Structure formats: structure tokens, C-alpha cells
mmCIF file with all atom_site columns, C-alpha atoms in Angstrom:
data_model
loop_
_atom_site.group_PDB
_atom_site.id
_atom_site.type_symbol
_atom_site.label_atom_id
_atom_site.label_alt_id
_atom_site.label_comp_id
_atom_site.label_asym_id
_atom_site.label_entity_id
_atom_site.label_seq_id
_atom_site.pdbx_PDB_ins_code
_atom_site.Cartn_x
_atom_site.Cartn_y
_atom_site.Cartn_z
_atom_site.occupancy
_atom_site.B_iso_or_equiv
_atom_site.pdbx_formal_charge
_atom_site.auth_seq_id
_atom_site.auth_comp_id
_atom_site.auth_asym_id
_atom_site.auth_atom_id
_atom_site.pdbx_PDB_model_num
ATOM 1   C CA . MET H 1 1   ? 0.014   0.023   0.022  1.00 62.00 ? 11  MET H CA 1
ATOM 2   C CA . GLY H 1 2   ? 1.446   3.337   -1.063 1.00 74.00 ? 12  GLY H CA 1
ATOM 3   C CA . GLN H 1 3   ? 1.829   6.355   1.262  1.00 75.00 ? 13  GLN H CA 1
ATOM 4   C CA . SER H 1 4   ? -1.160  8.189   -0.256 1.00 79.00 ? 14  SER H CA 1
ATOM 5   C CA . ALA H 1 5   ? -3.394  5.130   0.110  1.00 76.00 ? 15  ALA H CA 1
ATOM 6   C CA . LYS H 1 6   ? -2.283  4.845   3.738  1.00 78.00 ? 16  LYS H CA 1
ATOM 7   C CA . THR H 1 7   ? -3.086  8.518   4.310  1.00 83.00 ? 17  THR H CA 1
ATOM 8   C CA . VAL H 1 8   ? -6.586  8.089   2.785  1.00 79.00 ? 18  VAL H CA 1
ATOM 9   C CA . LEU H 1 9   ? -7.207  4.945   4.851  1.00 78.00 ? 19  LEU H CA 1
ATOM 10  C CA . ARG H 1 10  ? -6.103  6.655   8.052  1.00 82.00 ? 20  ARG H CA 1
ATOM 11  C CA . ARG H 1 11  ? -8.374  9.689   7.302  1.00 85.00 ? 21  ARG H CA 1
ATOM 12  C CA . ARG H 1 12  ? -11.254 7.420   6.544  1.00 84.00 ? 22  ARG H CA 1
ATOM 13  C CA . THR H 1 13  ? -10.723 5.484   9.795  1.00 82.00 ? 23  THR H CA 1
ATOM 14  C CA . GLN H 1 14  ? -10.491 8.728   11.777 1.00 88.00 ? 24  GLN H CA 1
ATOM 15  C CA . THR H 1 15  ? -13.636 10.153  10.236 1.00 92.00 ? 25  THR H CA 1
ATOM 16  C CA . GLY H 1 16  ? -15.596 7.023   10.855 1.00 90.00 ? 26  GLY H CA 1
ATOM 17  C CA . TYR H 1 17  ? -14.384 6.997   14.450 1.00 90.00 ? 27  TYR H CA 1
ATOM 18  C CA . ARG H 1 18  ? -15.354 10.591  14.935 1.00 93.00 ? 28  ARG H CA 1
ATOM 19  C CA . VAL H 1 19  ? -18.849 10.025  13.503 1.00 95.00 ? 29  VAL H CA 1
ATOM 20  C CA . TRP H 1 20  ? -19.318 7.014   15.809 1.00 92.00 ? 30  TRP H CA 1
ATOM 21  C CA . MET H 1 21  ? -18.248 8.915   18.879 1.00 93.00 ? 31  MET H CA 1
ATOM 22  C CA . CYS H 1 22  ? -20.433 11.908  17.991 1.00 96.00 ? 32  CYS H CA 1
ATOM 23  C CA . ALA H 1 23  ? -23.449 9.656   17.429 1.00 96.00 ? 33  ALA H CA 1
ATOM 24  C CA . GLN H 1 24  ? -22.954 8.130   20.819 1.00 95.00 ? 34  GLN H CA 1
ATOM 25  C CA . GLN H 1 25  ? -22.594 11.532  22.422 1.00 96.00 ? 35  GLN H CA 1
ATOM 26  C CA . LEU H 1 26  ? -25.811 12.792  20.893 1.00 97.00 ? 36  LEU H CA 1
ATOM 27  C CA . THR H 1 27  ? -27.653 9.613   21.880 1.00 96.00 ? 37  THR H CA 1
ATOM 28  C CA . ASP H 1 28  ? -26.320 9.858   25.445 1.00 95.00 ? 38  ASP H CA 1
ATOM 29  C CA . GLU H 1 29  ? -27.289 13.539  25.779 1.00 96.00 ? 39  GLU H CA 1
ATOM 30  C CA . ARG H 1 30  ? -30.621 13.608  23.840 1.00 96.00 ? 40  ARG H CA 1
ATOM 31  C CA . GLY H 1 31  ? -31.737 9.994   23.452 1.00 94.00 ? 41  GLY H CA 1
ATOM 32  C CA . PHE H 1 32  ? -31.812 8.017   20.189 1.00 94.00 ? 42  PHE H CA 1
ATOM 33  C CA . ASP H 1 33  ? -34.804 9.841   18.816 1.00 95.00 ? 43  ASP H CA 1
ATOM 34  C CA . GLY H 1 34  ? -33.575 13.237  20.053 1.00 96.00 ? 44  GLY H CA 1
ATOM 35  C CA . PHE H 1 35  ? -31.339 14.107  17.171 1.00 96.00 ? 45  PHE H CA 1
ATOM 36  C CA . THR H 1 36  ? -31.268 13.925  13.352 1.00 96.00 ? 46  THR H CA 1
ATOM 37  C CA . MET H 1 37  ? -28.623 12.869  10.899 1.00 95.00 ? 47  MET H CA 1
ATOM 38  C CA . ASP H 1 38  ? -28.182 16.597  10.177 1.00 96.00 ? 48  ASP H CA 1
ATOM 39  C CA . ASP H 1 39  ? -27.387 17.213  13.814 1.00 97.00 ? 49  ASP H CA 1
ATOM 40  C CA . LEU H 1 40  ? -24.855 14.338  13.672 1.00 97.00 ? 50  LEU H CA 1
ATOM 41  C CA . ALA H 1 41  ? -23.280 15.657  10.482 1.00 96.00 ? 51  ALA H CA 1
ATOM 42  C CA . GLU H 1 42  ? -22.888 19.116  12.115 1.00 97.00 ? 52  GLU H CA 1
ATOM 43  C CA . LEU H 1 43  ? -21.276 17.771  15.238 1.00 97.00 ? 53  LEU H CA 1
ATOM 44  C CA . ALA H 1 44  ? -18.945 15.448  13.341 1.00 96.00 ? 54  ALA H CA 1
ATOM 45  C CA . GLY H 1 45  ? -17.969 18.181  10.972 1.00 95.00 ? 55  GLY H CA 1
ATOM 46  C CA . VAL H 1 46  ? -18.921 16.295  7.791  1.00 95.00 ? 56  VAL H CA 1
ATOM 47  C CA . SER H 1 47  ? -21.714 16.615  5.259  1.00 95.00 ? 57  SER H CA 1
ATOM 48  C CA . ARG H 1 48  ? -24.949 14.508  5.593  1.00 93.00 ? 58  ARG H CA 1
ATOM 49  C CA . ARG H 1 49  ? -23.923 12.757  2.407  1.00 93.00 ? 59  ARG H CA 1
ATOM 50  C CA . THR H 1 50  ? -20.551 11.816  3.888  1.00 92.00 ? 60  THR H CA 1
ATOM 51  C CA . LEU H 1 51  ? -22.332 10.261  6.882  1.00 92.00 ? 61  LEU H CA 1
ATOM 52  C CA . PHE H 1 52  ? -23.945 7.703   4.685  1.00 93.00 ? 62  PHE H CA 1
ATOM 53  C CA . ASN H 1 53  ? -20.600 6.760   3.181  1.00 92.00 ? 63  ASN H CA 1
ATOM 54  C CA . TYR H 1 54  ? -19.671 5.501   6.572  1.00 93.00 ? 64  TYR H CA 1
ATOM 55  C CA . PHE H 1 55  ? -22.890 4.205   8.102  1.00 94.00 ? 65  PHE H CA 1
ATOM 56  C CA . PRO H 1 56  ? -26.224 3.229   6.437  1.00 93.00 ? 66  PRO H CA 1
ATOM 57  C CA . GLY H 1 57  ? -28.334 4.721   9.234  1.00 93.00 ? 67  GLY H CA 1
ATOM 58  C CA . LYS H 1 58  ? -28.443 6.309   12.657 1.00 95.00 ? 68  LYS H CA 1
ATOM 59  C CA . ALA H 1 59  ? -28.452 3.084   14.594 1.00 94.00 ? 69  ALA H CA 1
ATOM 60  C CA . ASP H 1 60  ? -25.332 1.790   12.779 1.00 94.00 ? 70  ASP H CA 1
ATOM 61  C CA . ALA H 1 61  ? -23.613 5.156   13.429 1.00 95.00 ? 71  ALA H CA 1
ATOM 62  C CA . VAL H 1 62  ? -24.336 4.882   17.156 1.00 95.00 ? 72  VAL H CA 1
ATOM 63  C CA . LEU H 1 63  ? -23.124 1.224   17.355 1.00 93.00 ? 73  LEU H CA 1
ATOM 64  C CA . GLY H 1 64  ? -20.246 1.702   14.943 1.00 90.00 ? 74  GLY H CA 1
ATOM 65  C CA . THR H 1 65  ? -18.941 -0.824  12.512 1.00 86.00 ? 75  THR H CA 1
ATOM 66  C CA . ALA H 1 66  ? -20.293 -4.331  13.139 1.00 86.00 ? 76  ALA H CA 1
ATOM 67  C CA . PRO H 1 67  ? -17.624 -6.780  14.401 1.00 82.00 ? 77  PRO H CA 1
ATOM 68  C CA . GLU H 1 68  ? -16.742 -9.527  12.013 1.00 81.00 ? 78  GLU H CA 1
ATOM 69  C CA . LEU H 1 69  ? -14.038 -12.008 11.371 1.00 82.00 ? 79  LEU H CA 1
ATOM 70  C CA . THR H 1 70  ? -11.622 -10.522 8.810  1.00 82.00 ? 80  THR H CA 1
ATOM 71  C CA . SER H 1 71  ? -10.072 -12.616 6.056  1.00 86.00 ? 81  SER H CA 1
ATOM 72  C CA . ASP H 1 72  ? -6.704  -12.449 7.991  1.00 83.00 ? 82  ASP H CA 1
ATOM 73  C CA . VAL H 1 73  ? -8.385  -13.865 11.072 1.00 82.00 ? 83  VAL H CA 1
ATOM 74  C CA . LEU H 1 74  ? -10.059 -16.594 9.089  1.00 84.00 ? 84  LEU H CA 1
ATOM 75  C CA . VAL H 1 75  ? -6.692  -17.583 7.537  1.00 85.00 ? 85  VAL H CA 1
ATOM 76  C CA . THR H 1 76  ? -5.093  -17.684 10.969 1.00 83.00 ? 86  THR H CA 1
ATOM 77  C CA . LEU H 1 77  ? -7.986  -19.802 12.271 1.00 81.00 ? 87  LEU H CA 1
ATOM 78  C CA . SER H 1 78  ? -7.706  -22.229 9.362  1.00 83.00 ? 88  SER H CA 1
ATOM 79  C CA . GLU H 1 79  ? -3.978  -22.627 9.967  1.00 85.00 ? 89  GLU H CA 1
ATOM 80  C CA . ARG H 1 80  ? -4.644  -23.716 13.570 1.00 80.00 ? 90  ARG H CA 1
ATOM 81  C CA . ARG H 1 81  ? -6.609  -26.789 12.468 1.00 78.00 ? 91  ARG H CA 1
ATOM 82  C CA . GLY H 1 82  ? -6.623  -29.396 15.235 1.00 74.00 ? 92  GLY H CA 1
ATOM 83  C CA . SER H 1 83  ? -5.662  -26.910 17.941 1.00 77.00 ? 93  SER H CA 1
ATOM 84  C CA . ASP H 1 84  ? -7.604  -26.277 21.227 1.00 79.00 ? 94  ASP H CA 1
ATOM 85  C CA . LEU H 1 85  ? -11.017 -24.749 20.450 1.00 78.00 ? 95  LEU H CA 1
ATOM 86  C CA . MET H 1 86  ? -11.071 -22.481 23.478 1.00 76.00 ? 96  MET H CA 1
ATOM 87  C CA . GLU H 1 87  ? -7.541  -21.261 22.685 1.00 79.00 ? 97  GLU H CA 1
ATOM 88  C CA . ASP H 1 88  ? -8.740  -20.497 19.149 1.00 81.00 ? 98  ASP H CA 1
ATOM 89  C CA . LEU H 1 89  ? -11.724 -18.555 20.527 1.00 78.00 ? 99  LEU H CA 1
ATOM 90  C CA . LEU H 1 90  ? -9.334  -16.649 22.807 1.00 77.00 ? 100 LEU H CA 1
ATOM 91  C CA . LEU H 1 91  ? -7.310  -15.761 19.778 1.00 78.00 ? 101 LEU H CA 1
ATOM 92  C CA . LEU H 1 92  ? -10.436 -14.648 17.874 1.00 78.00 ? 102 LEU H CA 1
ATOM 93  C CA . GLY H 1 93  ? -11.540 -12.513 20.821 1.00 77.00 ? 103 GLY H CA 1
ATOM 94  C CA . GLY H 1 94  ? -8.128  -10.819 20.960 1.00 75.00 ? 104 GLY H CA 1
ATOM 95  C CA . GLU H 1 95  ? -8.250  -10.213 17.204 1.00 75.00 ? 105 GLU H CA 1
ATOM 96  C CA . ILE H 1 96  ? -11.685 -8.566  17.509 1.00 75.00 ? 106 ILE H CA 1
ATOM 97  C CA . LEU H 1 97  ? -10.968 -6.603  20.674 1.00 74.00 ? 107 LEU H CA 1
ATOM 98  C CA . GLY H 1 98  ? -7.319  -5.708  20.049 1.00 68.00 ? 108 GLY H CA 1
ATOM 99  C CA . PRO H 1 99  ? -7.803  -3.099  17.341 1.00 66.00 ? 109 PRO H CA 1
ATOM 100 C CA . LEU H 1 100 ? -10.433 -1.276  19.350 1.00 66.00 ? 110 LEU H CA 1
ATOM 101 C CA . ASP H 1 101 ? -9.023  1.913   20.722 1.00 71.00 ? 111 ASP H CA 1
ATOM 102 C CA . ILE H 1 102 ? -11.610 2.637   23.284 1.00 78.00 ? 112 ILE H CA 1
ATOM 103 C CA . THR H 1 103 ? -11.531 3.916   26.817 1.00 84.00 ? 113 THR H CA 1
ATOM 104 C CA . ARG H 1 104 ? -13.503 2.738   29.895 1.00 88.00 ? 114 ARG H CA 1
ATOM 105 C CA . ALA H 1 105 ? -15.594 5.958   29.735 1.00 90.00 ? 115 ALA H CA 1
ATOM 106 C CA . GLN H 1 106 ? -16.495 5.243   26.168 1.00 88.00 ? 116 GLN H CA 1
ATOM 107 C CA . VAL H 1 107 ? -17.549 1.686   26.933 1.00 88.00 ? 117 VAL H CA 1
ATOM 108 C CA . GLU H 1 108 ? -19.647 2.855   29.857 1.00 91.00 ? 118 GLU H CA 1
ATOM 109 C CA . ARG H 1 109 ? -21.350 5.409   27.613 1.00 94.00 ? 119 ARG H CA 1
ATOM 110 C CA . MET H 1 110 ? -21.919 2.769   24.990 1.00 92.00 ? 120 MET H CA 1
ATOM 111 C CA . LYS H 1 111 ? -23.573 0.529   27.634 1.00 91.00 ? 121 LYS H CA 1
ATOM 112 C CA . ARG H 1 112 ? -25.852 3.349   28.778 1.00 93.00 ? 122 ARG H CA 1
ATOM 113 C CA . VAL H 1 113 ? -26.779 4.101   25.154 1.00 94.00 ? 123 VAL H CA 1
ATOM 114 C CA . ILE H 1 114 ? -27.548 0.503   24.233 1.00 93.00 ? 124 ILE H CA 1
ATOM 115 C CA . ILE H 1 115 ? -29.446 -0.370  27.438 1.00 92.00 ? 125 ILE H CA 1
ATOM 116 C CA . SER H 1 116 ? -31.623 2.746   27.197 1.00 92.00 ? 126 SER H CA 1
ATOM 117 C CA . ASN H 1 117 ? -32.843 1.999   23.676 1.00 92.00 ? 127 ASN H CA 1
ATOM 118 C CA . PRO H 1 118 ? -34.607 -1.304  22.755 1.00 91.00 ? 128 PRO H CA 1
ATOM 119 C CA . ARG H 1 119 ? -33.927 -0.812  19.022 1.00 92.00 ? 129 ARG H CA 1
ATOM 120 C CA . LEU H 1 120 ? -30.168 -0.488  19.653 1.00 94.00 ? 130 LEU H CA 1
ATOM 121 C CA . LEU H 1 121 ? -30.318 -3.471  22.022 1.00 92.00 ? 131 LEU H CA 1
ATOM 122 C CA . THR H 1 122 ? -32.003 -5.583  19.323 1.00 93.00 ? 132 THR H CA 1
ATOM 123 C CA . LEU H 1 123 ? -29.484 -4.486  16.676 1.00 93.00 ? 133 LEU H CA 1
ATOM 124 C CA . CYS H 1 124 ? -26.646 -5.237  19.025 1.00 90.00 ? 134 CYS H CA 1
ATOM 125 C CA . TYR H 1 125 ? -28.041 -8.722  19.691 1.00 89.00 ? 135 TYR H CA 1
ATOM 126 C CA . GLU H 1 126 ? -28.395 -9.331  15.926 1.00 92.00 ? 136 GLU H CA 1
ATOM 127 C CA . ARG H 1 127 ? -24.876 -8.286  15.313 1.00 90.00 ? 137 ARG H CA 1
ATOM 128 C CA . MET H 1 128 ? -23.558 -10.596 18.034 1.00 86.00 ? 138 MET H CA 1
ATOM 129 C CA . ALA H 1 129 ? -25.676 -13.436 16.635 1.00 87.00 ? 139 ALA H CA 1
ATOM 130 C CA . ALA H 1 130 ? -24.263 -12.830 13.172 1.00 89.00 ? 140 ALA H CA 1
ATOM 131 C CA . LEU H 1 131 ? -20.691 -12.878 14.561 1.00 86.00 ? 141 LEU H CA 1
ATOM 132 C CA . SER H 1 132 ? -21.441 -16.048 16.459 1.00 84.00 ? 142 SER H CA 1
ATOM 133 C CA . ALA H 1 133 ? -22.813 -17.711 13.314 1.00 86.00 ? 143 ALA H CA 1
ATOM 134 C CA . GLN H 1 134 ? -19.755 -16.595 11.375 1.00 87.00 ? 144 GLN H CA 1
ATOM 135 C CA . THR H 1 135 ? -17.443 -18.058 13.994 1.00 84.00 ? 145 THR H CA 1
ATOM 136 C CA . VAL H 1 136 ? -19.322 -21.345 14.179 1.00 83.00 ? 146 VAL H CA 1
ATOM 137 C CA . ALA H 1 137 ? -19.281 -21.638 10.362 1.00 85.00 ? 147 ALA H CA 1
ATOM 138 C CA . ALA H 1 138 ? -15.520 -20.914 10.298 1.00 85.00 ? 148 ALA H CA 1
ATOM 139 C CA . ILE H 1 139 ? -14.828 -23.583 12.954 1.00 83.00 ? 149 ILE H CA 1
ATOM 140 C CA . ARG H 1 140 ? -17.048 -26.078 11.251 1.00 82.00 ? 150 ARG H CA 1
ATOM 141 C CA . ALA H 1 141 ? -15.331 -25.402 7.912  1.00 84.00 ? 151 ALA H CA 1
ATOM 142 C CA . ARG H 1 142 ? -11.972 -25.960 9.505  1.00 83.00 ? 152 ARG H CA 1
ATOM 143 C CA . ASP H 1 143 ? -12.630 -28.952 11.656 1.00 81.00 ? 153 ASP H CA 1
ATOM 144 C CA . GLY H 1 144 ? -15.559 -30.624 9.999  1.00 78.00 ? 154 GLY H CA 1
ATOM 145 C CA . ASP H 1 145 ? -16.965 -33.423 12.116 1.00 71.00 ? 155 ASP H CA 1
ATOM 146 C CA . ALA H 1 146 ? -14.392 -32.965 14.845 1.00 70.00 ? 156 ALA H CA 1
ATOM 147 C CA . PHE H 1 147 ? -16.774 -30.428 16.425 1.00 70.00 ? 157 PHE H CA 1
ATOM 148 C CA . ASP H 1 148 ? -20.468 -31.050 16.135 1.00 73.00 ? 158 ASP H CA 1
ATOM 149 C CA . GLY H 1 149 ? -22.637 -28.037 15.500 1.00 74.00 ? 159 GLY H CA 1
ATOM 150 C CA . PRO H 1 150 ? -24.402 -27.779 18.919 1.00 81.00 ? 160 PRO H CA 1
ATOM 151 C CA . ARG H 1 151 ? -21.024 -28.113 20.756 1.00 78.00 ? 161 ARG H CA 1
ATOM 152 C CA . THR H 1 152 ? -19.415 -25.391 18.613 1.00 78.00 ? 162 THR H CA 1
ATOM 153 C CA . VAL H 1 153 ? -22.429 -23.108 19.183 1.00 80.00 ? 163 VAL H CA 1
ATOM 154 C CA . LEU H 1 154 ? -22.213 -23.751 22.895 1.00 83.00 ? 164 LEU H CA 1
ATOM 155 C CA . ALA H 1 155 ? -18.489 -22.911 22.950 1.00 79.00 ? 165 ALA H CA 1
ATOM 156 C CA . VAL H 1 156 ? -18.983 -19.674 20.998 1.00 80.00 ? 166 VAL H CA 1
ATOM 157 C CA . ARG H 1 157 ? -21.865 -18.583 23.225 1.00 83.00 ? 167 ARG H CA 1
ATOM 158 C CA . LEU H 1 158 ? -19.857 -19.431 26.316 1.00 85.00 ? 168 LEU H CA 1
ATOM 159 C CA . VAL H 1 159 ? -17.083 -17.208 25.062 1.00 83.00 ? 169 VAL H CA 1
ATOM 160 C CA . GLY H 1 160 ? -19.638 -14.418 24.491 1.00 84.00 ? 170 GLY H CA 1
ATOM 161 C CA . ALA H 1 161 ? -20.756 -14.682 28.096 1.00 88.00 ? 171 ALA H CA 1
ATOM 162 C CA . ILE H 1 162 ? -17.105 -14.654 29.228 1.00 88.00 ? 172 ILE H CA 1
ATOM 163 C CA . LEU H 1 163 ? -16.539 -11.535 27.176 1.00 86.00 ? 173 LEU H CA 1
ATOM 164 C CA . ASP H 1 164 ? -19.443 -9.827  28.852 1.00 87.00 ? 174 ASP H CA 1
ATOM 165 C CA . ALA H 1 165 ? -18.062 -10.755 32.308 1.00 89.00 ? 175 ALA H CA 1
ATOM 166 C CA . ALA H 1 166 ? -14.591 -9.558  31.303 1.00 89.00 ? 176 ALA H CA 1
ATOM 167 C CA . MET H 1 167 ? -16.007 -6.233  30.180 1.00 87.00 ? 177 MET H CA 1
ATOM 168 C CA . GLU H 1 168 ? -17.679 -5.756  33.545 1.00 90.00 ? 178 GLU H CA 1
ATOM 169 C CA . ASN H 1 169 ? -14.385 -6.584  35.371 1.00 89.00 ? 179 ASN H CA 1
ATOM 170 C CA . TRP H 1 170 ? -12.419 -4.298  33.100 1.00 89.00 ? 180 TRP H CA 1
ATOM 171 C CA . LEU H 1 171 ? -14.830 -1.445  33.725 1.00 89.00 ? 181 LEU H CA 1
ATOM 172 C CA . ALA H 1 172 ? -14.405 -1.913  37.502 1.00 90.00 ? 182 ALA H CA 1
ATOM 173 C CA . GLN H 1 173 ? -10.561 -1.874  37.343 1.00 84.00 ? 183 GLN H CA 1
ATOM 174 C CA . ASP H 1 174 ? -8.096  0.910   36.861 1.00 76.00 ? 184 ASP H CA 1
ATOM 175 C CA . ASP H 1 175 ? -5.494  -0.850  34.786 1.00 82.00 ? 185 ASP H CA 1
ATOM 176 C CA . GLY H 1 176 ? -4.952  -3.399  32.076 1.00 85.00 ? 186 GLY H CA 1
ATOM 177 C CA . THR H 1 177 ? -6.495  -3.676  28.714 1.00 84.00 ? 187 THR H CA 1
ATOM 178 C CA . LEU H 1 178 ? -9.806  -5.216  27.633 1.00 83.00 ? 188 LEU H CA 1
ATOM 179 C CA . VAL H 1 179 ? -7.919  -7.974  25.876 1.00 83.00 ? 189 VAL H CA 1
ATOM 180 C CA . GLU H 1 180 ? -6.036  -8.743  29.089 1.00 86.00 ? 190 GLU H CA 1
ATOM 181 C CA . ALA H 1 181 ? -9.392  -8.892  31.019 1.00 88.00 ? 191 ALA H CA 1
ATOM 182 C CA . PHE H 1 182 ? -10.823 -11.202 28.396 1.00 85.00 ? 192 PHE H CA 1
ATOM 183 C CA . GLU H 1 183 ? -7.828  -13.492 28.496 1.00 85.00 ? 193 GLU H CA 1
ATOM 184 C CA . LYS H 1 184 ? -8.023  -13.692 32.338 1.00 88.00 ? 194 LYS H CA 1
ATOM 185 C CA . ALA H 1 185 ? -11.736 -14.306 32.346 1.00 89.00 ? 195 ALA H CA 1
ATOM 186 C CA . LEU H 1 186 ? -11.412 -17.042 29.758 1.00 85.00 ? 196 LEU H CA 1
ATOM 187 C CA . ARG H 1 187 ? -8.650  -18.795 31.715 1.00 85.00 ? 197 ARG H CA 1
ATOM 188 C CA . GLY H 1 188 ? -10.746 -18.502 34.841 1.00 88.00 ? 198 GLY H CA 1
ATOM 189 C CA . ALA H 1 189 ? -13.703 -20.112 33.100 1.00 86.00 ? 199 ALA H CA 1
ATOM 190 C CA . ARG H 1 190 ? -11.551 -22.966 31.862 1.00 83.00 ? 200 ARG H CA 1
ATOM 191 C CA . GLU H 1 191 ? -10.405 -23.625 35.393 1.00 88.00 ? 201 GLU H CA 1
ATOM 192 C CA . LEU H 1 192 ? -13.972 -23.629 36.654 1.00 86.00 ? 202 LEU H CA 1
ATOM 193 C CA . LEU H 1 193 ? -15.075 -26.055 33.994 1.00 82.00 ? 203 LEU H CA 1
ATOM 194 C CA . SER H 1 194 ? -12.110 -28.394 34.134 1.00 80.00 ? 204 SER H CA 1
#
């Protein structure tokens, strides 16, 4: 990737992040129905048309880009065929959480915003269900009959519950990263279930 392409990508990432943070700020201050896309465009310093280049609608702007397994993560997962499933899920969790540059205050605001709006809560659930289905499909494609469908679904949902607990613990602490809290919670769960 050339320098100009990197500059364009960095600006695009920064703008998307700014729009996401502004959408959360407006939702937290006014409620989800208390602002328009024009209000969001003005606060983010972009045109209304530019907003839709980043997010298809207001709910997506508030929640940010949906988490997904990138092609790099899928390649890494496929190369670990036959490895420990829970270690693989730990790796996936780190790959998804690692790039997030987010503070505790931002996570707390995100929780407030999601919990206070049933539409956002539903969309958040749908996004997690899609990520879970993508993860199950990737594991099944890699391991075939080595992991039956229900067992794989159970493992992925268990990791989702562990991530939720890790996030709560991370918010209550003053140090460490979210990835570190996730790793610690996953290892604790393994000890409990062994």
C-alpha cells in the first residue's frame, strides 16, 4: 500500500471513528430519537452525504462498524486446524478486541446508550448473533466433524458470556486492557469447567 493510500485509509478510519463517537454523544445527551442525521453531521464536521458513506443509518452510526471475522483472522484460524477450540476462541476474541482503541468511559457510555434504547439493544443482539454464526461456520469449515454443531455453538456462546463478564471486570478496574481482562476471564472459566 502506497503512502497516499495509507493516508486516505487513516483519514477514513479517523472520520468513521469521529462520527461513531459523535453519534454516541448525541444519543447519550438527547436519546436516540432526540437528534437527526443533520445534527450528527454538524457535530462530526462532515456533510450529511458523507455520513452515509460510513454508516447506512443512525443506529449503525451509534453502534459503529459491526464486528466481523476478517479474512486475515479466518486464515489464521484455518492454519490452527486441530488446535484447542477454546484457545482458538481466545485468539479470535483478541483479534476482534485488540484493534479497538476505546476507553472505559466510552464503553460505559456505549452500555448506557444501548441499554436505554430497545432498538439498539435488538440490533446489538443481531450483530452478536451474526458474529457467532460466522465463528461457528469458520470452525465447522476448518474442523468438519471434529466439532459437532451444537457443541461449537455452545463454545462460542460461552465465550460471548465470558466476554461480557470480562468487560464488567475491566470497567471496575483501573489498569490493564480489555484484551487482558478477556484472557484472564477465559482462563478463569476454563479452570472452573475443568
